[in-house]
XYZ file of C-alpha atoms in Angstrom:
209
model
C -0.030 0.043 0.017
C 2.803 2.441 0.738
C 5.015 1.485 -2.338
C 2.696 2.817 -4.857
C 2.305 6.316 -3.061
C 6.059 6.511 -2.808
C 6.491 5.608 -6.467
C 3.925 8.181 -7.386
C 5.775 10.790 -5.263
C 9.070 9.791 -6.920
C 7.580 10.187 -10.348
C 6.153 13.605 -9.529
C 9.443 14.760 -8.130
C 11.339 13.608 -11.300
C 8.729 15.222 -13.527
C 9.034 18.606 -11.566
C 12.899 18.391 -11.869
C 12.609 17.844 -15.617
C 10.053 20.461 -16.084
C 12.106 23.128 -14.291
C 15.352 22.073 -15.792
C 13.978 22.078 -19.187
C 12.528 25.651 -18.895
C 15.785 26.977 -17.273
C 18.109 25.274 -19.726
C 16.067 26.358 -22.731
C 16.118 30.012 -21.336
C 19.703 30.232 -20.193
C 21.588 27.406 -21.725
C 23.168 24.332 -20.296
C 26.357 25.765 -18.773
C 24.533 28.777 -17.070
C 21.981 26.631 -15.408
C 23.086 25.127 -12.177
C 21.819 22.536 -9.701
C 20.963 25.224 -7.197
C 18.999 27.048 -9.674
C 16.919 24.011 -10.434
C 16.681 23.186 -6.773
C 15.297 26.719 -5.845
C 12.857 26.829 -8.831
C 11.308 23.413 -8.266
C 11.329 23.432 -4.568
C 13.139 20.137 -4.078
C 16.515 19.806 -2.333
C 19.687 19.312 -4.343
C 20.021 15.761 -2.819
C 16.804 14.747 -4.526
C 18.114 16.024 -7.850
C 21.314 13.978 -7.545
C 19.298 10.949 -6.301
C 17.144 10.874 -9.407
C 19.797 11.812 -12.061
C 23.048 11.641 -10.541
C 24.476 14.917 -11.923
C 23.474 17.995 -13.732
C 24.586 16.317 -17.039
C 22.273 13.494 -16.068
C 19.423 15.867 -15.709
C 20.348 17.456 -19.090
C 20.329 14.086 -20.999
C 16.914 13.244 -19.381
C 15.529 16.570 -20.452
C 16.745 16.023 -23.982
C 15.445 12.503 -24.062
C 12.000 13.628 -23.092
C 11.951 16.719 -25.373
C 12.988 14.544 -28.290
C 10.316 11.868 -27.558
C 7.438 14.459 -27.129
C 8.438 16.469 -30.157
C 8.935 13.545 -32.583
C 5.708 12.039 -31.470
C 3.845 15.319 -32.290
C 5.331 15.520 -35.797
C 2.662 14.646 -38.486
C 3.225 12.010 -41.037
C 5.744 12.850 -43.879
C 3.051 12.397 -46.552
C 2.338 16.005 -47.210
C -1.203 16.543 -48.720
C -1.731 18.733 -51.769
C -2.473 18.638 -55.496
C 0.664 20.683 -56.500
C 3.891 22.035 -55.161
C 2.369 25.144 -53.830
C -0.278 23.435 -51.775
C 2.084 20.772 -50.552
C 4.722 23.459 -49.546
C 2.082 25.424 -47.572
C 0.929 22.331 -45.689
C 4.577 21.533 -44.749
C 5.267 25.191 -43.655
C 2.069 24.920 -41.437
C 3.315 21.752 -39.897
C 6.697 23.246 -39.254
C 5.273 26.429 -37.776
C 2.936 24.453 -35.574
C 5.628 22.301 -34.114
C 7.704 25.350 -33.423
C 4.845 27.132 -31.717
C 3.757 24.209 -29.632
C 7.217 23.124 -28.503
C 9.444 26.244 -28.175
C 11.509 24.998 -25.227
C 12.168 21.581 -26.627
C 13.338 23.153 -29.957
C 15.624 25.602 -28.255
C 17.151 22.533 -26.419
C 17.390 20.224 -29.391
C 18.113 22.489 -32.305
C 20.469 24.811 -30.548
C 23.666 22.677 -30.901
C 25.855 25.833 -30.351
C 24.331 25.970 -26.741
C 25.763 22.515 -25.891
C 28.872 23.592 -24.046
C 32.181 21.685 -24.151
C 31.650 20.597 -20.423
C 28.497 18.577 -21.563
C 29.166 14.818 -21.699
C 29.343 12.735 -24.853
C 25.934 11.231 -23.879
C 24.294 14.672 -23.975
C 25.962 15.711 -27.311
C 24.909 12.244 -28.649
C 21.328 12.730 -27.662
C 21.183 16.069 -29.350
C 22.688 14.576 -32.651
C 20.297 11.607 -32.414
C 17.364 13.950 -32.266
C 18.594 16.073 -35.194
C 19.215 12.930 -37.301
C 15.455 12.002 -36.728
C 14.220 15.450 -37.434
C 16.334 15.735 -40.582
C 14.968 12.423 -41.778
C 11.243 13.532 -41.189
C 11.900 16.820 -43.019
C 13.763 15.169 -45.756
C 10.777 12.840 -46.364
C 8.306 15.651 -46.148
C 10.094 17.884 -48.536
C 10.841 14.974 -51.014
C 6.920 14.584 -50.938
C 6.488 18.397 -51.501
C 8.806 18.730 -54.533
C 8.609 15.192 -55.943
C 12.131 14.409 -55.056
C 11.848 10.521 -54.755
C 14.801 9.972 -56.937
C 16.910 12.965 -55.733
C 17.571 12.273 -51.993
C 20.604 14.455 -51.652
C 18.572 17.507 -52.826
C 15.844 16.541 -50.352
C 18.422 16.377 -47.616
C 19.853 19.802 -48.441
C 16.290 21.397 -48.247
C 15.669 19.510 -45.059
C 18.901 20.905 -43.466
C 18.326 24.424 -44.600
C 14.863 24.191 -42.974
C 16.396 23.211 -39.728
C 18.983 25.803 -39.897
C 16.336 28.304 -40.184
C 14.472 26.912 -37.255
C 17.709 26.783 -35.190
C 18.538 30.341 -35.938
C 15.085 31.409 -34.728
C 15.326 29.217 -31.673
C 18.659 30.739 -30.699
C 17.353 34.275 -31.469
C 14.697 33.846 -28.760
C 17.587 34.052 -26.242
C 17.884 37.749 -27.280
C 14.408 38.371 -28.629
C 11.772 36.343 -26.748
C 9.056 37.217 -29.269
C 10.989 35.875 -32.327
C 8.813 33.774 -34.542
C 9.815 31.360 -37.341
C 8.990 33.272 -40.563
C 7.600 30.619 -42.795
C 6.707 32.949 -45.543
C 10.492 33.799 -46.372
C 11.240 30.239 -45.660
C 8.974 29.060 -48.243
C 10.411 31.478 -50.799
C 13.953 30.364 -50.035
C 12.982 26.759 -50.435
C 11.365 27.259 -53.812
C 14.539 29.166 -54.865
C 16.833 26.450 -53.608
C 14.810 23.836 -55.250
C 14.799 25.688 -58.483
C 18.591 26.034 -58.224
C 18.777 22.259 -58.390
C 16.599 22.126 -61.453
C 13.401 21.174 -59.699
C 10.275 22.291 -61.626
C 8.628 24.980 -59.423
C 7.288 27.400 -62.082
C 4.239 29.418 -60.752
C 4.480 27.815 -57.310
C 3.978 30.268 -54.490
C 3.706 29.393 -50.842
C 0.278 30.246 -49.529
C 1.394 31.757 -46.259
């Protein structure tokens, strides 16, 4: 009878630590977020943080793992609807904008590779790379569907990585301008231009946003 409530309390404590750490690390970065800051914000003693995660780096890895799981689960299927390039590109941009809007902290943590400091462990850096690889694969599949690039995976990958760089830049900009938004209109124009540069037929296509 007492084991289940104790487990529930432990799970609630763990979630509270991760919620607080994710908020602070997305706001200030990994290096500037200390155990004492997390402890003060979540109301749990440092000993509880160490008991659950072992170290600040252990907290960071757990925060990254949870953010990756939540964000990837929220992404729509890569089969982008639409009768032509313009409609499919518009649908893709809506999906990207929605993910960015609903998961701002996760994106700042996971896309901001430059915010992973040298004192982070190999496990933390590997987790960020693992997430980015999964997100690139999703964006590559989606943009392949948008532009009909089934036989040109390298072009689709270039478009995907360009999209993620734009999202990464906006995520990092939020450290300085909290109201910064991902500008999907210019992103759509840039994707069309980049596709055309590679000889993809985009005549007459205009992103609807």
